[in-house]
Each structure stands twice: as C-alpha cells, then as structure tokens.
Amino acid sequence: MLKILAALLIALLHTASGAVEVQFEKVTEGVYAHVGELGARTRENEALNANIGLVLTPRGAVLIDSGATHLSARDIDQAARRVTDQPIRWVINTGGQDHRWLGNSHFQAQGAELIAHASAVPDMQARAGDQMQALKNMLGPRFEGTQAVYPTRLIATPDAQLDLGGVRFELRHRGGGHTPGDMMVWLPKTKVLFTGDIVYVDRMLAVLPVSNTRQWLSAIVEMESLNPMHIVPGHGRVTDLATARAQTRDYLVRLRAHLKPAVERGDDIGAAARSFDMAPFANLLNAADLHPGNASRVYLELERE
C-alpha cells in the first residue's frame, strides 16, 4: 500500500509541475524526431534537452535514446503512442550521456531490447553514480523510479547491420567522440542519420573529460561518406551535412589546429583558449560559456597524443 501511495504521489507531483513536452515530428516516411530544448538540463525539462528518434517498422518501433529519467522515458513513450500503435520493441542508446540511456528501465519493463556499442557500457557504469546524483539533486521527487539499466545487446565492431522489424539499420562507431560509446545510426533506405552527440547544431558542443576529439572527427568523416539527406543531431534542429560541418566539424578542426602549436610551445592553457578566433561560432548558444572548458580539455588531449 505504501508503495502504491508513493507512486501516486510522484505521479501527482509530475502532473502538477508540468511534464516535459515531448513531440515527435516527421523527418521522412516512418522516421520521426523529438528536438529537445537547446539550453541546459533543467527541472522544467526534466533534464531532457537532447534529441530523441523514433523509427517505425512493420513489427514494432525503434527508439533512438531513452531519455534522462524514468518519468521522461514515460513522456517519450506517450509521445510515441501518439504517432503509432506499434509498441517500442527496440531501444538504441547512442552513447553514455545520461539522457541517452537513463530511461532504459521504463522500456525494458515493457519488453524492449536495449542495444548499444560495447564501449558505451563501461562509460555508463563509471559515470552512472555521478549522473544520477546530479539529476536527483536537480529533480528531487521527479527523479524517483530512475534506475541504471544497461543495454544487453552490444555491438563490438566498428560497423554492424541489424534487421529490426524488417528495416535495415546500420550502426557506425569510430572510437567514440563526445563519449566513448558514441555510435551513429544510419537508415540507408531513407538516408537519415541519427548522429547522437557526434553532431551539435544551433548550440555549442561540449567536450567532456571522457571525450576524444580525434575519434570524434573520424566519426564525422564517416558521416560525410554516407552523404545523408537528413541528419538528426544529438542537439539542435534536424539539419543537413553543410550545417553539421560548419557548426561541429569546423569548430573541432580549427580548435585542434589552433591548440596543437600552443601545446608544442608550452603556451599557457588559458591564453591559448582565449586567443582562439570564436567569430565563426559566436552565434551558437552557450558558445562563450562552453568554449573555455572545451579548449582546456582539447589542450590536455593534445598533450597526451
């Protein structure tokens, strides 16, 4: 009885405070995307500021990333049901960032198979405690019910082809990028590419302590070779190859090119970051806030190479 009352209380709090608005918009036939808020995770958006994908197949739906919490996963599920009567039978986690996988428990409980690259799981396990504590501090009761449930169908190769419900999915992993398990999902029939956090548009990307920008750029080379018609980035509006190049690739290429000689000279890390020409990227949301940390981490990465 107490468990039932607690669940009812959580649901009431969720309803009273206003659930995050998840809405899947059509990208092309059978393919949909929810575009998350461009800003940071907040209590109001239930820490779900990432894009989520939905692909319909003759035998069930495929979800690309599961949200940041049990409640946001429920919101994703409800939004998917407004698009299709098909149950979500497969969930692909594109990386180890919290909003890519912490909604897994909701979908596993409904019988969905959880898929990711094998490199993602150690990263998820290593950072789950910190991710969950940060979200609990932010969301309070709205984090209740969230559990760290790891994917069980693991891709151990750089490339893999899966037949999910009669639709061909091609998975591409080039050593990671934003996180070690970052994996792109390519739909060759419709030429749609879900990049996860390999691509950011409209806002500045984030280089994390676990990021590897050299491998990140290898993934972007792979993206370019596919020549997608539609790109669903990890953050920002559904976009095209030219925009992905300009707002993600070019920033990483120029930042590495700028910092490499500074590392070789032993320049001060802060001065090297400040001397980077941010003019081409100044219109990206959060650019001024995120660039100093990005530059510092890339500097340290280049020292290790």
mmCIF file of C-alpha atoms in Angstrom:
data_model
loop_
_atom_site.group_PDB
_atom_site.id
_atom_site.type_symbol
_atom_site.label_atom_id
_atom_site.label_comp_id
_atom_site.label_asym_id
_atom_site.label_seq_id
_atom_site.Cartn_x
_atom_site.Cartn_y
_atom_site.Cartn_z
ATOM 1 C CA MET A 1 0.000 0.000 0.000
ATOM 2 C CA LEU A 2 2.777 2.436 0.892
ATOM 3 C CA LYS A 3 4.466 1.781 -2.457
ATOM 4 C CA ILE A 4 1.196 2.467 -4.262
ATOM 5 C CA LEU A 5 0.675 5.723 -2.360
ATOM 6 C CA ALA A 6 4.249 6.786 -3.093
ATOM 7 C CA ALA A 7 3.779 6.099 -6.799
ATOM 8 C CA LEU A 8 0.549 8.104 -6.812
ATOM 9 C CA LEU A 9 2.284 10.999 -5.057
ATOM 10 C CA ILE A 10 5.095 11.012 -7.617
ATOM 11 C CA ALA A 11 2.561 10.987 -10.449
ATOM 12 C CA LEU A 12 0.653 13.891 -8.896
ATOM 13 C CA LEU A 13 3.847 15.899 -8.447
ATOM 14 C CA HIS A 14 4.769 15.164 -12.042
ATOM 15 C CA THR A 15 1.377 16.286 -13.309
ATOM 16 C CA ALA A 16 1.166 19.356 -11.106
ATOM 17 C CA SER A 17 4.593 20.605 -12.087
ATOM 18 C CA GLY A 18 4.040 20.007 -15.786
ATOM 19 C CA ALA A 19 5.621 17.150 -17.691
ATOM 20 C CA VAL A 20 8.258 17.825 -20.291
ATOM 21 C CA GLU A 21 6.617 18.266 -23.679
ATOM 22 C CA VAL A 22 7.858 15.511 -25.949
ATOM 23 C CA GLN A 23 6.609 15.682 -29.510
ATOM 24 C CA PHE A 24 7.796 13.578 -32.408
ATOM 25 C CA GLU A 25 7.843 15.407 -35.735
ATOM 26 C CA LYS A 26 8.084 13.601 -39.061
ATOM 27 C CA VAL A 27 11.512 13.659 -40.719
ATOM 28 C CA THR A 28 10.539 11.412 -43.614
ATOM 29 C CA GLU A 29 8.305 8.399 -44.117
ATOM 30 C CA GLY A 30 8.419 6.228 -40.990
ATOM 31 C CA VAL A 31 11.093 8.331 -39.279
ATOM 32 C CA TYR A 32 10.464 10.884 -36.518
ATOM 33 C CA ALA A 33 12.462 13.074 -34.167
ATOM 34 C CA HIS A 34 11.824 14.943 -30.956
ATOM 35 C CA VAL A 35 14.029 18.044 -30.860
ATOM 36 C CA GLY A 36 14.976 18.891 -27.299
ATOM 37 C CA GLU A 37 15.487 22.322 -25.804
ATOM 38 C CA LEU A 38 18.751 23.974 -26.794
ATOM 39 C CA GLY A 39 19.621 25.120 -23.290
ATOM 40 C CA ALA A 40 20.871 23.164 -20.321
ATOM 41 C CA ARG A 41 19.125 20.405 -18.406
ATOM 42 C CA THR A 42 16.623 21.937 -16.010
ATOM 43 C CA ARG A 43 13.966 20.855 -13.569
ATOM 44 C CA GLU A 44 11.345 22.132 -16.006
ATOM 45 C CA ASN A 45 12.565 19.986 -18.921
ATOM 46 C CA GLU A 46 13.212 17.005 -16.627
ATOM 47 C CA ALA A 47 16.862 17.041 -17.706
ATOM 48 C CA LEU A 48 15.782 16.062 -21.228
ATOM 49 C CA ASN A 49 17.454 18.575 -23.528
ATOM 50 C CA ALA A 50 18.561 16.026 -26.116
ATOM 51 C CA ASN A 51 17.024 14.866 -29.374
ATOM 52 C CA ILE A 52 15.236 11.522 -29.453
ATOM 53 C CA GLY A 53 14.484 9.422 -32.551
ATOM 54 C CA LEU A 54 11.636 7.100 -33.456
ATOM 55 C CA VAL A 55 11.640 4.710 -36.417
ATOM 56 C CA LEU A 56 8.576 2.698 -37.381
ATOM 57 C CA THR A 57 8.899 -0.823 -38.735
ATOM 58 C CA PRO A 58 6.289 -3.415 -39.776
ATOM 59 C CA ARG A 59 6.882 -5.275 -36.490
ATOM 60 C CA GLY A 60 7.356 -2.566 -33.898
ATOM 61 C CA ALA A 61 9.003 0.766 -33.248
ATOM 62 C CA VAL A 62 12.684 1.503 -32.675
ATOM 63 C CA LEU A 63 13.574 4.268 -30.221
ATOM 64 C CA ILE A 64 16.855 6.137 -30.596
ATOM 65 C CA ASP A 65 17.824 7.017 -26.991
ATOM 66 C CA SER A 66 15.580 6.663 -23.970
ATOM 67 C CA GLY A 67 15.689 9.947 -22.014
ATOM 68 C CA ALA A 68 17.252 11.030 -18.741
ATOM 69 C CA THR A 69 14.795 9.692 -16.166
ATOM 70 C CA HIS A 70 12.001 7.205 -15.622
ATOM 71 C CA LEU A 71 9.422 9.979 -15.974
ATOM 72 C CA SER A 72 10.906 11.495 -19.117
ATOM 73 C CA ALA A 73 11.008 7.976 -20.602
ATOM 74 C CA ARG A 74 7.301 7.713 -19.843
ATOM 75 C CA ASP A 75 6.736 11.023 -21.627
ATOM 76 C CA ILE A 76 8.719 9.740 -24.620
ATOM 77 C CA ASP A 77 6.638 6.564 -24.658
ATOM 78 C CA GLN A 78 3.384 8.529 -24.559
ATOM 79 C CA ALA A 79 4.574 10.780 -27.389
ATOM 80 C CA ALA A 80 5.464 7.726 -29.467
ATOM 81 C CA ARG A 81 1.958 6.327 -28.920
ATOM 82 C CA ARG A 82 0.545 9.491 -30.472
ATOM 83 C CA VAL A 83 2.468 8.588 -33.638
ATOM 84 C CA THR A 84 1.978 4.827 -33.798
ATOM 85 C CA ASP A 85 0.053 1.969 -32.257
ATOM 86 C CA GLN A 86 3.165 -0.176 -32.508
ATOM 87 C CA PRO A 87 4.980 -0.884 -29.223
ATOM 88 C CA ILE A 88 8.604 0.164 -28.808
ATOM 89 C CA ARG A 89 10.402 -3.147 -29.256
ATOM 90 C CA TRP A 90 13.991 -1.906 -29.519
ATOM 91 C CA VAL A 91 15.932 0.946 -27.907
ATOM 92 C CA ILE A 92 19.312 2.016 -29.279
ATOM 93 C CA ASN A 93 21.484 4.032 -26.886
ATOM 94 C CA THR A 94 23.816 6.215 -28.979
ATOM 95 C CA GLY A 95 26.217 6.935 -26.118
ATOM 96 C CA GLY A 96 26.870 7.148 -22.400
ATOM 97 C CA GLN A 97 25.474 10.600 -21.644
ATOM 98 C CA ASP A 98 22.624 10.454 -19.109
ATOM 99 C CA HIS A 99 19.791 11.461 -21.442
ATOM 100 C CA ARG A 100 20.825 8.750 -23.898
ATOM 101 C CA TRP A 101 20.189 5.818 -21.572
ATOM 102 C CA LEU A 102 18.812 6.513 -18.084
ATOM 103 C CA GLY A 103 15.260 5.959 -19.321
ATOM 104 C CA ASN A 104 16.121 2.370 -20.248
ATOM 105 C CA SER A 105 14.331 0.788 -17.286
ATOM 106 C CA HIS A 106 10.925 2.025 -18.461
ATOM 107 C CA PHE A 107 11.282 0.384 -21.867
ATOM 108 C CA GLN A 108 12.953 -2.771 -20.597
ATOM 109 C CA ALA A 109 9.966 -3.311 -18.307
ATOM 110 C CA GLN A 110 7.778 -3.338 -21.422
ATOM 111 C CA GLY A 111 9.937 -5.953 -23.122
ATOM 112 C CA ALA A 112 12.103 -3.744 -25.336
ATOM 113 C CA GLU A 113 15.587 -4.935 -26.266
ATOM 114 C CA LEU A 114 18.350 -2.470 -25.314
ATOM 115 C CA ILE A 115 21.163 -2.019 -27.865
ATOM 116 C CA ALA A 116 24.428 -0.049 -27.671
ATOM 117 C CA HIS A 117 28.062 -0.251 -28.620
ATOM 118 C CA ALA A 118 30.140 -2.317 -26.214
ATOM 119 C CA SER A 119 32.315 0.737 -25.469
ATOM 120 C CA ALA A 120 29.311 2.564 -24.057
ATOM 121 C CA VAL A 121 28.691 0.232 -21.127
ATOM 122 C CA PRO A 122 31.945 0.787 -19.176
ATOM 123 C CA ASP A 123 31.408 4.532 -19.574
ATOM 124 C CA MET A 124 27.807 4.240 -18.365
ATOM 125 C CA GLN A 125 28.923 2.177 -15.380
ATOM 126 C CA ALA A 126 31.760 4.545 -14.498
ATOM 127 C CA ARG A 127 29.644 7.689 -14.603
ATOM 128 C CA ALA A 128 26.189 6.427 -13.590
ATOM 129 C CA GLY A 129 26.625 7.318 -9.919
ATOM 130 C CA ASP A 130 27.629 10.918 -10.622
ATOM 131 C CA GLN A 131 24.999 11.335 -13.329
ATOM 132 C CA MET A 132 22.218 10.011 -11.131
ATOM 133 C CA GLN A 133 23.224 12.054 -8.103
ATOM 134 C CA ALA A 134 23.327 15.247 -10.150
ATOM 135 C CA LEU A 135 19.890 14.529 -11.609
ATOM 136 C CA LYS A 136 18.475 13.622 -8.193
ATOM 137 C CA ASN A 137 19.742 16.919 -6.780
ATOM 138 C CA MET A 138 18.155 18.807 -9.673
ATOM 139 C CA LEU A 139 14.845 16.988 -9.955
ATOM 140 C CA GLY A 140 14.091 15.794 -6.428
ATOM 141 C CA PRO A 141 10.965 13.570 -6.358
ATOM 142 C CA ARG A 142 10.728 13.695 -10.139
ATOM 143 C CA PHE A 143 13.842 11.527 -10.321
ATOM 144 C CA GLU A 144 12.201 8.718 -8.344
ATOM 145 C CA GLY A 145 11.936 5.406 -10.155
ATOM 146 C CA THR A 146 15.011 6.004 -12.319
ATOM 147 C CA GLN A 147 17.398 3.064 -12.360
ATOM 148 C CA ALA A 148 20.671 2.388 -14.128
ATOM 149 C CA VAL A 149 19.703 -0.344 -16.588
ATOM 150 C CA TYR A 150 22.441 -1.164 -19.072
ATOM 151 C CA PRO A 151 21.958 -2.342 -22.652
ATOM 152 C CA THR A 152 22.362 -6.070 -23.186
ATOM 153 C CA ARG A 153 22.745 -6.397 -26.964
ATOM 154 C CA LEU A 154 26.204 -4.981 -27.510
ATOM 155 C CA ILE A 155 27.882 -4.119 -30.797
ATOM 156 C CA ALA A 156 31.581 -4.995 -30.629
ATOM 157 C CA THR A 157 32.649 -3.945 -34.130
ATOM 158 C CA PRO A 158 33.046 -0.528 -35.810
ATOM 159 C CA ASP A 159 30.223 -1.335 -38.243
ATOM 160 C CA ALA A 160 27.162 -3.501 -37.784
ATOM 161 C CA GLN A 161 23.970 -4.165 -39.707
ATOM 162 C CA LEU A 162 20.796 -5.044 -37.855
ATOM 163 C CA ASP A 163 17.421 -6.070 -39.230
ATOM 164 C CA LEU A 164 14.934 -4.657 -36.751
ATOM 165 C CA GLY A 165 11.330 -5.354 -37.656
ATOM 166 C CA GLY A 166 12.188 -5.717 -41.328
ATOM 167 C CA VAL A 167 14.081 -2.394 -41.562
ATOM 168 C CA ARG A 168 17.831 -2.241 -42.094
ATOM 169 C CA PHE A 169 19.772 -0.274 -39.508
ATOM 170 C CA GLU A 170 23.499 0.344 -39.925
ATOM 171 C CA LEU A 171 25.487 1.267 -36.829
ATOM 172 C CA ARG A 172 28.746 3.212 -37.025
ATOM 173 C CA HIS A 173 31.282 3.556 -34.186
ATOM 174 C CA ARG A 174 34.612 5.248 -34.795
ATOM 175 C CA GLY A 175 36.081 5.059 -31.314
ATOM 176 C CA GLY A 176 33.648 7.439 -29.676
ATOM 177 C CA GLY A 177 33.706 11.212 -29.612
ATOM 178 C CA HIS A 178 31.656 13.125 -27.068
ATOM 179 C CA THR A 179 31.608 9.874 -25.060
ATOM 180 C CA PRO A 180 33.483 6.595 -25.679
ATOM 181 C CA GLY A 181 30.361 4.751 -26.836
ATOM 182 C CA ASP A 182 29.075 7.341 -29.300
ATOM 183 C CA MET A 183 27.517 5.450 -32.191
ATOM 184 C CA MET A 184 25.656 6.749 -35.228
ATOM 185 C CA VAL A 185 22.528 5.071 -36.596
ATOM 186 C CA TRP A 186 22.162 5.085 -40.378
ATOM 187 C CA LEU A 187 18.988 4.254 -42.265
ATOM 188 C CA PRO A 188 20.183 3.629 -45.840
ATOM 189 C CA LYS A 189 16.701 3.351 -47.338
ATOM 190 C CA THR A 190 15.590 6.806 -46.214
ATOM 191 C CA LYS A 191 19.122 8.307 -45.983
ATOM 192 C CA VAL A 192 18.511 9.512 -42.441
ATOM 193 C CA LEU A 193 21.412 9.603 -39.992
ATOM 194 C CA PHE A 194 20.946 9.795 -36.228
ATOM 195 C CA THR A 195 24.308 11.049 -35.007
ATOM 196 C CA GLY A 196 23.802 11.175 -31.266
ATOM 197 C CA ASP A 197 26.295 13.616 -29.773
ATOM 198 C CA ILE A 198 28.665 13.412 -32.729
ATOM 199 C CA VAL A 199 26.808 16.430 -34.162
ATOM 200 C CA TYR A 200 25.540 19.561 -32.420
ATOM 201 C CA VAL A 201 23.870 22.391 -34.308
ATOM 202 C CA ASP A 202 22.346 25.669 -33.127
ATOM 203 C CA ARG A 203 24.307 25.377 -29.853
ATOM 204 C CA MET A 204 27.934 24.909 -28.891
ATOM 205 C CA LEU A 205 29.082 21.328 -28.466
ATOM 206 C CA ALA A 206 30.603 20.176 -25.178
ATOM 207 C CA VAL A 207 33.971 18.466 -24.857
ATOM 208 C CA LEU A 208 33.927 16.310 -21.722
ATOM 209 C CA PRO A 209 36.763 14.725 -19.743
ATOM 210 C CA VAL A 210 35.775 11.424 -21.427
ATOM 211 C CA SER A 211 35.672 12.942 -24.930
ATOM 212 C CA ASN A 212 38.171 12.217 -27.683
ATOM 213 C CA THR A 213 38.132 14.831 -30.419
ATOM 214 C CA ARG A 214 40.404 12.921 -32.803
ATOM 215 C CA GLN A 215 37.984 9.996 -32.818
ATOM 216 C CA TRP A 216 35.092 12.457 -32.916
ATOM 217 C CA LEU A 217 36.445 13.797 -36.204
ATOM 218 C CA SER A 218 36.842 10.249 -37.524
ATOM 219 C CA ALA A 219 33.138 9.754 -36.925
ATOM 220 C CA ILE A 220 32.408 12.961 -38.829
ATOM 221 C CA VAL A 221 34.474 11.679 -41.783
ATOM 222 C CA GLU A 222 32.269 8.580 -41.740
ATOM 223 C CA MET A 223 29.162 10.791 -41.629
ATOM 224 C CA GLU A 224 30.392 12.679 -44.687
ATOM 225 C CA SER A 225 30.989 9.441 -46.590
ATOM 226 C CA LEU A 226 27.344 8.455 -46.070
ATOM 227 C CA ASN A 227 26.105 11.745 -47.576
ATOM 228 C CA PRO A 228 22.861 11.732 -45.574
ATOM 229 C CA MET A 229 19.787 13.555 -46.791
ATOM 230 C CA HIS A 230 18.598 14.246 -43.237
ATOM 231 C CA ILE A 231 20.731 14.464 -40.092
ATOM 232 C CA VAL A 232 19.128 14.198 -36.673
ATOM 233 C CA PRO A 233 21.858 15.632 -34.431
ATOM 234 C CA GLY A 234 22.266 15.000 -30.732
ATOM 235 C CA HIS A 235 21.200 18.596 -30.070
ATOM 236 C CA GLY A 236 19.605 21.164 -32.340
ATOM 237 C CA ARG A 237 17.224 21.116 -35.257
ATOM 238 C CA VAL A 238 17.127 18.350 -37.853
ATOM 239 C CA THR A 239 19.764 19.502 -40.284
ATOM 240 C CA ASP A 240 21.908 18.879 -43.350
ATOM 241 C CA LEU A 241 25.513 17.961 -43.990
ATOM 242 C CA ALA A 242 26.676 21.514 -44.673
ATOM 243 C CA THR A 243 25.366 22.784 -41.336
ATOM 244 C CA ALA A 244 26.799 19.831 -39.432
ATOM 245 C CA ARG A 245 30.179 20.537 -40.978
ATOM 246 C CA ALA A 246 30.052 24.237 -40.222
ATOM 247 C CA GLN A 247 28.891 24.017 -36.619
ATOM 248 C CA THR A 248 30.543 20.826 -35.365
ATOM 249 C CA ARG A 249 33.347 19.670 -37.654
ATOM 250 C CA ASP A 250 34.828 23.104 -38.329
ATOM 251 C CA TYR A 251 34.898 24.038 -34.647
ATOM 252 C CA LEU A 252 36.754 20.848 -33.702
ATOM 253 C CA VAL A 253 39.151 21.057 -36.661
ATOM 254 C CA ARG A 254 40.005 24.701 -36.027
ATOM 255 C CA LEU A 255 40.300 24.247 -32.285
ATOM 256 C CA ARG A 256 42.732 21.354 -32.636
ATOM 257 C CA ALA A 257 44.732 23.198 -35.310
ATOM 258 C CA HIS A 258 44.937 26.290 -33.108
ATOM 259 C CA LEU A 259 45.923 24.450 -29.948
ATOM 260 C CA LYS A 260 48.453 21.980 -31.348
ATOM 261 C CA PRO A 261 51.266 24.533 -31.849
ATOM 262 C CA ALA A 262 50.371 26.096 -28.487
ATOM 263 C CA VAL A 263 50.885 22.704 -26.846
ATOM 264 C CA GLU A 264 54.188 22.229 -28.685
ATOM 265 C CA ARG A 265 55.390 25.658 -27.488
ATOM 266 C CA GLY A 266 54.169 25.067 -23.964
ATOM 267 C CA ASP A 267 51.891 28.119 -24.037
ATOM 268 C CA ASP A 268 49.649 28.871 -21.088
ATOM 269 C CA ILE A 269 46.460 26.852 -21.474
ATOM 270 C CA GLY A 270 44.161 29.781 -20.623
ATOM 271 C CA ALA A 271 45.900 32.158 -23.002
ATOM 272 C CA ALA A 272 45.741 29.572 -25.771
ATOM 273 C CA ALA A 273 41.997 29.186 -25.244
ATOM 274 C CA ARG A 274 41.369 32.940 -25.244
ATOM 275 C CA SER A 275 43.340 33.525 -28.433
ATOM 276 C CA PHE A 276 41.127 31.190 -30.491
ATOM 277 C CA ASP A 277 39.000 33.025 -33.063
ATOM 278 C CA MET A 278 35.425 32.407 -31.935
ATOM 279 C CA ALA A 279 33.839 34.708 -34.536
ATOM 280 C CA PRO A 280 32.535 31.890 -36.816
ATOM 281 C CA PHE A 281 30.869 30.193 -33.834
ATOM 282 C CA ALA A 282 29.752 33.138 -31.716
ATOM 283 C CA ASN A 283 26.117 32.751 -32.795
ATOM 284 C CA LEU A 284 25.873 29.260 -31.274
ATOM 285 C CA LEU A 285 24.002 29.136 -27.986
ATOM 286 C CA ASN A 286 26.287 28.832 -24.936
ATOM 287 C CA ALA A 287 29.414 29.381 -27.039
ATOM 288 C CA ALA A 288 31.016 31.853 -24.643
ATOM 289 C CA ASP A 289 30.278 29.665 -21.633
ATOM 290 C CA LEU A 290 31.382 26.321 -23.052
ATOM 291 C CA HIS A 291 34.383 27.268 -25.187
ATOM 292 C CA PRO A 292 36.920 27.807 -22.356
ATOM 293 C CA GLY A 293 36.308 24.336 -20.941
ATOM 294 C CA ASN A 294 36.304 22.796 -24.412
ATOM 295 C CA ALA A 295 39.640 24.398 -25.241
ATOM 296 C CA SER A 296 41.226 23.340 -21.965
ATOM 297 C CA ARG A 297 40.200 19.709 -22.435
ATOM 298 C CA VAL A 298 41.352 19.626 -26.053
ATOM 299 C CA TYR A 299 44.686 21.138 -24.977
ATOM 300 C CA LEU A 300 45.139 18.339 -22.433
ATOM 301 C CA GLU A 301 44.085 15.751 -25.021
ATOM 302 C CA LEU A 302 46.688 17.024 -27.475
ATOM 303 C CA GLU A 303 49.350 16.806 -24.760
ATOM 304 C CA ARG A 304 48.565 13.098 -24.446
ATOM 305 C CA GLU A 305 48.653 12.363 -28.186
#
